[in-house]
Structures are given as structure tokens and as C-alpha cells.
């Protein structure tokens, strides 16, 4: 409780630093379901009213986000938490349940990345058996707890992923793209400060939004950077959000969508199933 209380004090005394986005509000999501929590990723419908997330204990949670007339979240209604299935079994393999990244294709297919046994699987529906997605040799060498944290799908329908760590503080983060059935490195995102990537999404504007986290011992700071994408590389880096210590909990999932007033950034926190952390939705509006 001390950690959370101290973080709350810091949040009150240290304002948010948001260069190109305005903070809209937060909604604390509570549930009596013992599987509730640990949410590491987020996908939203185009109007921001339906969600899909996965927990790092290997489960899908889908449902509805209720918003008031101003668009603020006033309730979250889950359809139920469903354990992820394996390829040949209704259970995930031993030591293979740490699901982290999530992306949803135009046809509704759900793609999930896992740490530990580093891999990406696809699901036709949350209750379907998994299908393996072709891998890359680099995935086998990733650190145990720093694997494929983030997934996204670009405007051409190609899957993007990157690891939480780049191997060295001076090394950029490699972004792998699945094109033609195989993954290859297509971008390298420059590493900046102590932040590590935990989520990403490609917005309706075709730009890549990267959510990064910095654990600072007694709480978290979060950052969102945006990049233009092209076949020749990434460009036009903009820091949209950088928060003070303790402003939010452990934000790990990000979804980019658009309402009549412009681009919204919705994020979700991973409470790690700890009593001193919370599950919350946090929203910003891009102003730049």
C-alpha cells in the first residue's frame, strides 16, 4: 500500500507533461472475477465502444465501454474472461501463458504475442484454438521477461512486432514485419532515455504510436511517441505524451481511434495482480 500511496502523492504534486496531447480522464476498472487484471494490451472498435484485451495470465477479456455524451468512460461491461487455448489443446503449454501483445485484423482475427516461449499465435475468435504465425530466428534469443511486448497491424494489413529490450542502451529497437509469410526487420526505433516499449498501434492516420514505460522504483512514467511509416523507414518522431512519476499506473496497452474531434489515445494498465496497483483506462486527445 505504501508504494501506491506514495505514487498518488507524487501524482498530485507533479503535473503531467504532455507535449502534443491533452489528458481527457481515467476510469478505474474493478471486478470480482479472480481472472480480472494483468491486462497487457488493448484493441478498440473504430468508435471506441468495444474492447478486446489479453492478460499476462493467458486470457481474453472482451466487452463494451459505456461513454457519456462527452465521450468519457462511465462504465465497462465485460462479456466474460476466456482462457486462451493452445494449438492442439484447450490449454496453453507449460510456461507458455504469458500473453503480452495484441492486434486485430480487418477480418477480426486476433494476434497474440507471448513471452517466455517467444511466439505469435492467431485466433479466429477468443474461444478458438490457436494457429501458429511464422517466426523469426531472433525471437528464440530474446530475454525471458523481455520478449515480444507489442503488436500492431499497418495500413496494408501487415503484422508488426518489437521486443521490450534492444540488447544495449545505445541500440535501437528492431521492428519486425510479417510480409509474404515471413518476418523481417523493416524499421529501427531509436532508443531514448530509460523507457522501454510495452505497446503499439497504427492509427487511422497510418502513423505508428509507441507506448513506452519507465519503472522508477516507486511508480511508473509513461511516454507515447509517434512516427510516420513508409517502405523506406520511419520518420518525423514526435513525443505526444510523457507523464510524471505516478501520474498513472503501469500502462501497457494502447489503442488509437478517431472521434469527430480527432485522434484519441486510449491506454490500459497492467496491475500485475497486486493489491497496491489498479486497472485503469486512461485517455488523451492528440492536439498536434
mmCIF file of C-alpha atoms in Angstrom:
data_model
loop_
_atom_site.group_PDB
_atom_site.id
_atom_site.type_symbol
_atom_site.label_atom_id
_atom_site.label_comp_id
_atom_site.label_asym_id
_atom_site.label_seq_id
_atom_site.Cartn_x
_atom_site.Cartn_y
_atom_site.Cartn_z
ATOM 1 C CA UNK A 1 0.000 0.000 0.000
ATOM 2 C CA UNK A 2 2.941 2.333 0.679
ATOM 3 C CA UNK A 3 4.044 2.189 -2.940
ATOM 4 C CA UNK A 4 0.644 3.130 -4.301
ATOM 5 C CA UNK A 5 0.062 5.838 -1.700
ATOM 6 C CA UNK A 6 3.434 7.449 -2.366
ATOM 7 C CA UNK A 7 2.813 7.373 -6.096
ATOM 8 C CA UNK A 8 -0.540 9.097 -5.550
ATOM 9 C CA UNK A 9 1.159 11.884 -3.607
ATOM 10 C CA UNK A 10 3.715 12.336 -6.363
ATOM 11 C CA UNK A 11 0.937 12.465 -8.963
ATOM 12 C CA UNK A 12 -0.740 15.295 -7.070
ATOM 13 C CA UNK A 13 2.435 17.335 -6.790
ATOM 14 C CA UNK A 14 3.968 16.624 -10.213
ATOM 15 C CA UNK A 15 1.710 17.508 -13.175
ATOM 16 C CA UNK A 16 1.547 15.600 -16.402
ATOM 17 C CA UNK A 17 3.900 16.568 -19.168
ATOM 18 C CA UNK A 18 2.023 16.157 -22.454
ATOM 19 C CA UNK A 19 3.650 17.946 -25.376
ATOM 20 C CA UNK A 20 1.140 17.282 -28.146
ATOM 21 C CA UNK A 21 -1.844 15.625 -26.419
ATOM 22 C CA UNK A 22 -4.413 16.700 -23.845
ATOM 23 C CA UNK A 23 -5.318 14.464 -20.910
ATOM 24 C CA UNK A 24 -9.049 13.642 -21.030
ATOM 25 C CA UNK A 25 -9.505 11.416 -17.985
ATOM 26 C CA UNK A 26 -9.161 7.982 -16.388
ATOM 27 C CA UNK A 27 -11.579 5.243 -15.411
ATOM 28 C CA UNK A 28 -10.715 2.685 -12.720
ATOM 29 C CA UNK A 29 -11.999 -0.735 -13.796
ATOM 30 C CA UNK A 30 -12.898 -3.079 -10.951
ATOM 31 C CA UNK A 31 -14.300 -6.618 -10.994
ATOM 32 C CA UNK A 32 -14.826 -9.506 -8.602
ATOM 33 C CA UNK A 33 -13.680 -12.027 -11.230
ATOM 34 C CA UNK A 34 -10.425 -13.633 -9.959
ATOM 35 C CA UNK A 35 -9.068 -13.594 -13.524
ATOM 36 C CA UNK A 36 -9.567 -9.831 -13.819
ATOM 37 C CA UNK A 37 -6.297 -7.920 -14.080
ATOM 38 C CA UNK A 38 -2.861 -8.159 -15.614
ATOM 39 C CA UNK A 39 -4.036 -6.564 -18.857
ATOM 40 C CA UNK A 40 -1.095 -6.064 -21.184
ATOM 41 C CA UNK A 41 -2.670 -4.887 -24.441
ATOM 42 C CA UNK A 42 -5.741 -3.262 -25.940
ATOM 43 C CA UNK A 43 -7.782 -3.174 -29.127
ATOM 44 C CA UNK A 44 -10.828 -0.916 -29.584
ATOM 45 C CA UNK A 45 -13.571 -0.714 -32.191
ATOM 46 C CA UNK A 46 -13.476 2.254 -34.562
ATOM 47 C CA UNK A 47 -15.931 4.170 -32.353
ATOM 48 C CA UNK A 48 -14.196 3.306 -29.068
ATOM 49 C CA UNK A 49 -17.122 1.358 -27.596
ATOM 50 C CA UNK A 50 -15.949 -2.263 -27.890
ATOM 51 C CA UNK A 51 -12.707 -3.597 -26.435
ATOM 52 C CA UNK A 52 -10.516 -6.687 -26.541
ATOM 53 C CA UNK A 53 -7.591 -7.199 -24.186
ATOM 54 C CA UNK A 54 -5.379 -10.069 -23.039
ATOM 55 C CA UNK A 55 -3.932 -10.634 -19.603
ATOM 56 C CA UNK A 56 -0.441 -11.868 -18.872
ATOM 57 C CA UNK A 57 -2.008 -15.000 -17.403
ATOM 58 C CA UNK A 58 -3.263 -16.131 -20.774
ATOM 59 C CA UNK A 59 -6.860 -14.938 -21.095
ATOM 60 C CA UNK A 60 -9.002 -12.809 -23.400
ATOM 61 C CA UNK A 61 -11.409 -10.231 -21.999
ATOM 62 C CA UNK A 62 -13.922 -8.667 -24.379
ATOM 63 C CA UNK A 63 -16.789 -6.301 -23.746
ATOM 64 C CA UNK A 64 -18.354 -2.890 -24.057
ATOM 65 C CA UNK A 65 -17.174 0.556 -22.998
ATOM 66 C CA UNK A 66 -20.024 2.851 -21.985
ATOM 67 C CA UNK A 67 -19.435 6.542 -22.639
ATOM 68 C CA UNK A 68 -21.397 9.643 -21.711
ATOM 69 C CA UNK A 69 -22.416 12.419 -24.123
ATOM 70 C CA UNK A 70 -18.972 13.978 -23.913
ATOM 71 C CA UNK A 71 -17.278 10.678 -24.755
ATOM 72 C CA UNK A 72 -15.913 9.986 -21.280
ATOM 73 C CA UNK A 73 -15.887 6.392 -19.983
ATOM 74 C CA UNK A 74 -18.547 5.841 -17.323
ATOM 75 C CA UNK A 75 -18.704 2.022 -17.242
ATOM 76 C CA UNK A 76 -17.012 -1.081 -18.623
ATOM 77 C CA UNK A 77 -19.117 -4.224 -19.140
ATOM 78 C CA UNK A 78 -17.217 -7.461 -19.723
ATOM 79 C CA UNK A 79 -18.621 -10.280 -21.838
ATOM 80 C CA UNK A 80 -16.546 -12.637 -19.706
ATOM 81 C CA UNK A 81 -12.923 -13.675 -19.360
ATOM 82 C CA UNK A 82 -11.929 -16.613 -21.574
ATOM 83 C CA UNK A 83 -8.654 -18.560 -21.179
ATOM 84 C CA UNK A 84 -6.545 -18.686 -24.342
ATOM 85 C CA UNK A 85 -6.298 -22.079 -25.982
ATOM 86 C CA UNK A 86 -3.301 -23.825 -27.452
ATOM 87 C CA UNK A 87 -2.818 -25.210 -30.939
ATOM 88 C CA UNK A 88 -3.545 -28.852 -30.134
ATOM 89 C CA UNK A 89 -5.174 -28.429 -26.742
ATOM 90 C CA UNK A 90 -7.684 -26.288 -24.899
ATOM 91 C CA UNK A 91 -4.839 -25.376 -22.527
ATOM 92 C CA UNK A 92 -1.731 -23.314 -23.142
ATOM 93 C CA UNK A 93 1.634 -25.098 -22.898
ATOM 94 C CA UNK A 94 3.503 -25.101 -19.592
ATOM 95 C CA UNK A 95 5.466 -21.850 -19.125
ATOM 96 C CA UNK A 96 3.770 -20.551 -22.270
ATOM 97 C CA UNK A 97 0.875 -18.494 -20.925
ATOM 98 C CA UNK A 98 2.459 -15.031 -20.603
ATOM 99 C CA UNK A 99 0.459 -13.279 -23.329
ATOM 100 C CA UNK A 100 1.565 -9.682 -23.889
ATOM 101 C CA UNK A 101 0.815 -8.102 -27.280
ATOM 102 C CA UNK A 102 -2.474 -7.993 -29.184
ATOM 103 C CA UNK A 103 -3.542 -6.873 -32.645
ATOM 104 C CA UNK A 104 -6.801 -7.409 -34.509
ATOM 105 C CA UNK A 105 -7.009 -7.805 -38.270
ATOM 106 C CA UNK A 106 -9.680 -6.335 -40.513
ATOM 107 C CA UNK A 107 -11.367 -9.754 -40.629
ATOM 108 C CA UNK A 108 -11.492 -9.937 -36.828
ATOM 109 C CA UNK A 109 -8.557 -12.328 -36.416
ATOM 110 C CA UNK A 110 -6.771 -11.788 -33.101
ATOM 111 C CA UNK A 111 -2.970 -11.999 -32.990
ATOM 112 C CA UNK A 112 -1.276 -12.541 -29.630
ATOM 113 C CA UNK A 113 2.420 -12.418 -28.755
ATOM 114 C CA UNK A 114 3.854 -14.371 -25.826
ATOM 115 C CA UNK A 115 6.901 -14.045 -23.600
ATOM 116 C CA UNK A 116 8.812 -16.982 -22.148
ATOM 117 C CA UNK A 117 8.215 -19.204 -25.138
ATOM 118 C CA UNK A 118 8.513 -16.307 -27.555
ATOM 119 C CA UNK A 119 5.985 -16.661 -30.338
ATOM 120 C CA UNK A 120 2.932 -15.166 -32.052
ATOM 121 C CA UNK A 121 -0.311 -17.081 -32.417
ATOM 122 C CA UNK A 122 -3.543 -16.139 -34.135
ATOM 123 C CA UNK A 123 -7.134 -16.790 -33.035
ATOM 124 C CA UNK A 124 -10.193 -16.663 -35.285
ATOM 125 C CA UNK A 125 -12.274 -15.878 -32.176
ATOM 126 C CA UNK A 126 -11.480 -15.681 -28.454
ATOM 127 C CA UNK A 127 -12.743 -19.247 -27.994
ATOM 128 C CA UNK A 128 -10.896 -20.752 -30.984
ATOM 129 C CA UNK A 129 -7.827 -22.927 -30.931
ATOM 130 C CA UNK A 130 -4.630 -21.115 -31.826
ATOM 131 C CA UNK A 131 -2.811 -21.115 -35.142
ATOM 132 C CA UNK A 132 0.964 -20.573 -35.268
ATOM 133 C CA UNK A 133 2.276 -17.470 -37.047
ATOM 134 C CA UNK A 134 5.664 -17.873 -38.803
ATOM 135 C CA UNK A 135 8.501 -16.825 -36.515
ATOM 136 C CA UNK A 136 11.926 -15.210 -36.936
ATOM 137 C CA UNK A 137 15.231 -16.702 -35.697
ATOM 138 C CA UNK A 138 15.803 -13.649 -33.487
ATOM 139 C CA UNK A 139 12.747 -14.458 -31.387
ATOM 140 C CA UNK A 140 14.405 -17.509 -29.839
ATOM 141 C CA UNK A 141 17.233 -15.378 -28.435
ATOM 142 C CA UNK A 142 15.052 -12.797 -26.675
ATOM 143 C CA UNK A 143 15.346 -12.362 -22.909
ATOM 144 C CA UNK A 144 12.940 -14.395 -20.815
ATOM 145 C CA UNK A 145 10.883 -11.479 -19.500
ATOM 146 C CA UNK A 146 11.596 -9.005 -22.285
ATOM 147 C CA UNK A 147 10.117 -10.564 -25.370
ATOM 148 C CA UNK A 148 7.562 -9.506 -27.963
ATOM 149 C CA UNK A 149 5.700 -6.946 -25.853
ATOM 150 C CA UNK A 150 3.868 -5.163 -28.644
ATOM 151 C CA UNK A 151 1.894 -5.969 -31.786
ATOM 152 C CA UNK A 152 0.233 -3.779 -34.404
ATOM 153 C CA UNK A 153 -1.137 -4.065 -37.932
ATOM 154 C CA UNK A 154 -0.190 -1.451 -40.523
ATOM 155 C CA UNK A 155 -2.401 0.144 -43.161
ATOM 156 C CA UNK A 156 -1.529 -2.645 -45.602
ATOM 157 C CA UNK A 157 -2.618 -5.346 -43.140
ATOM 158 C CA UNK A 158 0.903 -6.466 -42.232
ATOM 159 C CA UNK A 159 1.745 -7.524 -38.685
ATOM 160 C CA UNK A 160 4.370 -5.508 -36.782
ATOM 161 C CA UNK A 161 6.128 -6.500 -33.562
ATOM 162 C CA UNK A 162 9.125 -5.465 -31.477
ATOM 163 C CA UNK A 163 10.866 -6.684 -28.301
ATOM 164 C CA UNK A 164 10.859 -4.855 -24.980
ATOM 165 C CA UNK A 165 14.664 -4.646 -24.942
ATOM 166 C CA UNK A 166 17.120 -3.945 -27.737
ATOM 167 C CA UNK A 167 20.141 -5.637 -26.136
ATOM 168 C CA UNK A 168 22.051 -2.446 -25.335
ATOM 169 C CA UNK A 169 21.093 1.062 -24.191
ATOM 170 C CA UNK A 170 22.662 2.509 -27.328
ATOM 171 C CA UNK A 171 20.936 0.051 -29.690
ATOM 172 C CA UNK A 172 17.634 0.928 -31.380
ATOM 173 C CA UNK A 173 14.579 -1.303 -31.070
ATOM 174 C CA UNK A 174 14.125 -3.541 -34.139
ATOM 175 C CA UNK A 175 10.613 -3.621 -35.613
ATOM 176 C CA UNK A 176 9.752 -6.867 -37.398
ATOM 177 C CA UNK A 177 7.104 -7.013 -40.129
ATOM 178 C CA UNK A 178 5.351 -10.108 -41.418
ATOM 179 C CA UNK A 179 5.094 -9.695 -45.164
ATOM 180 C CA UNK A 180 4.646 -12.600 -47.529
ATOM 181 C CA UNK A 181 4.521 -15.079 -44.657
ATOM 182 C CA UNK A 182 7.890 -14.342 -43.067
ATOM 183 C CA UNK A 183 9.143 -11.756 -40.567
ATOM 184 C CA UNK A 184 11.974 -9.383 -41.314
ATOM 185 C CA UNK A 185 13.375 -6.225 -39.707
ATOM 186 C CA UNK A 186 11.950 -3.214 -41.537
ATOM 187 C CA UNK A 187 12.386 -0.372 -39.032
ATOM 188 C CA UNK A 188 14.623 0.534 -36.119
ATOM 189 C CA UNK A 189 13.184 2.857 -33.489
ATOM 190 C CA UNK A 190 15.787 4.986 -31.706
ATOM 191 C CA UNK A 191 16.131 4.277 -28.004
ATOM 192 C CA UNK A 192 15.718 7.355 -25.808
ATOM 193 C CA UNK A 193 16.264 7.531 -22.056
ATOM 194 C CA UNK A 194 15.182 4.754 -19.685
ATOM 195 C CA UNK A 195 11.883 3.988 -21.394
ATOM 196 C CA UNK A 196 11.116 0.520 -22.773
ATOM 197 C CA UNK A 197 8.341 -0.297 -25.295
ATOM 198 C CA UNK A 198 5.268 -2.123 -23.981
ATOM 199 C CA UNK A 199 2.587 -1.492 -26.606
ATOM 200 C CA UNK A 200 1.986 -0.032 -30.046
ATOM 201 C CA UNK A 201 -0.753 0.618 -32.560
ATOM 202 C CA UNK A 202 -1.136 2.023 -36.058
ATOM 203 C CA UNK A 203 -3.775 4.718 -36.031
ATOM 204 C CA UNK A 204 -6.423 5.595 -38.617
ATOM 205 C CA UNK A 205 -3.913 8.207 -39.817
ATOM 206 C CA UNK A 206 -1.478 5.422 -40.766
ATOM 207 C CA UNK A 207 1.079 6.532 -38.172
ATOM 208 C CA UNK A 208 2.792 4.274 -35.629
ATOM 209 C CA UNK A 209 2.129 5.068 -31.952
ATOM 210 C CA UNK A 210 4.570 3.525 -29.475
ATOM 211 C CA UNK A 211 3.729 3.264 -25.757
ATOM 212 C CA UNK A 212 6.786 3.087 -23.515
ATOM 213 C CA UNK A 213 7.205 2.571 -19.763
ATOM 214 C CA UNK A 214 9.863 3.565 -17.254
ATOM 215 C CA UNK A 215 9.681 1.784 -13.896
ATOM 216 C CA UNK A 216 11.200 4.164 -11.377
ATOM 217 C CA UNK A 217 11.238 2.040 -8.221
ATOM 218 C CA UNK A 218 8.132 3.525 -6.581
ATOM 219 C CA UNK A 219 5.969 4.015 -9.645
ATOM 220 C CA UNK A 220 5.838 4.459 -13.381
ATOM 221 C CA UNK A 221 6.283 7.133 -16.003
ATOM 222 C CA UNK A 222 4.777 6.614 -19.448
ATOM 223 C CA UNK A 223 5.602 8.004 -22.850
ATOM 224 C CA UNK A 224 3.910 7.848 -26.258
ATOM 225 C CA UNK A 225 5.944 8.564 -29.365
ATOM 226 C CA UNK A 226 4.503 8.788 -32.881
ATOM 227 C CA UNK A 227 6.256 8.020 -36.183
ATOM 228 C CA UNK A 228 5.439 8.254 -39.873
ATOM 229 C CA UNK A 229 5.777 4.946 -41.684
ATOM 230 C CA UNK A 230 6.904 4.292 -45.240
ATOM 231 C CA UNK A 231 8.540 1.456 -47.128
ATOM 232 C CA UNK A 232 11.861 3.283 -46.777
ATOM 233 C CA UNK A 233 11.707 3.638 -42.974
ATOM 234 C CA UNK A 234 10.286 5.656 -40.102
ATOM 235 C CA UNK A 235 10.467 9.429 -39.757
ATOM 236 C CA UNK A 236 9.028 12.529 -38.078
ATOM 237 C CA UNK A 237 9.311 11.335 -34.476
ATOM 238 C CA UNK A 238 7.027 13.286 -32.129
ATOM 239 C CA UNK A 239 6.692 12.808 -28.369
ATOM 240 C CA UNK A 240 2.960 13.156 -27.768
ATOM 241 C CA UNK A 241 2.845 12.241 -24.072
ATOM 242 C CA UNK A 242 5.406 11.990 -21.289
ATOM 243 C CA UNK A 243 3.984 11.650 -17.788
ATOM 244 C CA UNK A 244 5.390 12.458 -14.401
ATOM 245 C CA UNK A 245 6.186 9.683 -11.939
ATOM 246 C CA UNK A 246 2.988 8.171 -10.531
ATOM 247 C CA UNK A 247 0.572 10.053 -12.802
ATOM 248 C CA UNK A 248 -0.889 6.730 -13.969
ATOM 249 C CA UNK A 249 -0.384 3.096 -13.077
ATOM 250 C CA UNK A 250 1.534 0.598 -15.221
ATOM 251 C CA UNK A 251 0.212 1.473 -18.692
ATOM 252 C CA UNK A 252 0.919 -1.387 -21.119
ATOM 253 C CA UNK A 253 -1.823 -1.438 -23.760
ATOM 254 C CA UNK A 254 -2.613 1.256 -26.332
ATOM 255 C CA UNK A 255 -5.351 1.728 -28.931
ATOM 256 C CA UNK A 256 -5.618 4.626 -31.377
ATOM 257 C CA UNK A 257 -9.013 5.638 -32.754
ATOM 258 C CA UNK A 258 -10.833 8.690 -34.040
ATOM 259 C CA UNK A 259 -13.960 10.529 -32.925
ATOM 260 C CA UNK A 260 -15.487 13.650 -34.507
ATOM 261 C CA UNK A 261 -12.960 15.850 -32.674
ATOM 262 C CA UNK A 262 -9.850 13.969 -33.782
ATOM 263 C CA UNK A 263 -7.416 11.222 -32.773
ATOM 264 C CA UNK A 264 -7.821 9.651 -29.335
ATOM 265 C CA UNK A 265 -5.249 7.602 -27.435
ATOM 266 C CA UNK A 266 -6.743 5.035 -25.051
ATOM 267 C CA UNK A 267 -4.437 3.049 -22.770
ATOM 268 C CA UNK A 268 -4.931 0.324 -20.167
ATOM 269 C CA UNK A 269 -2.807 -0.537 -17.140
ATOM 270 C CA UNK A 270 -1.475 -3.901 -16.023
ATOM 271 C CA UNK A 271 -1.961 -4.210 -12.253
ATOM 272 C CA UNK A 272 0.225 -7.336 -12.081
ATOM 273 C CA UNK A 273 -2.498 -8.773 -9.802
ATOM 274 C CA UNK A 274 -1.095 -6.644 -6.962
ATOM 275 C CA UNK A 275 -3.356 -5.078 -4.318
ATOM 276 C CA UNK A 276 -1.391 -1.824 -4.418
ATOM 277 C CA UNK A 277 -1.911 -1.379 -8.174
ATOM 278 C CA UNK A 278 -5.064 -0.692 -10.209
ATOM 279 C CA UNK A 279 -6.560 -1.484 -13.583
ATOM 280 C CA UNK A 280 -7.440 1.756 -15.317
ATOM 281 C CA UNK A 281 -8.310 3.124 -18.734
ATOM 282 C CA UNK A 282 -6.502 6.395 -19.496
ATOM 283 C CA UNK A 283 -7.378 8.656 -22.419
ATOM 284 C CA UNK A 284 -5.727 11.562 -24.240
ATOM 285 C CA UNK A 285 -6.579 13.546 -27.339
ATOM 286 C CA UNK A 286 -3.871 14.353 -29.883
ATOM 287 C CA UNK A 287 -3.646 18.106 -30.440
ATOM 288 C CA UNK A 288 -0.742 18.299 -32.879
#
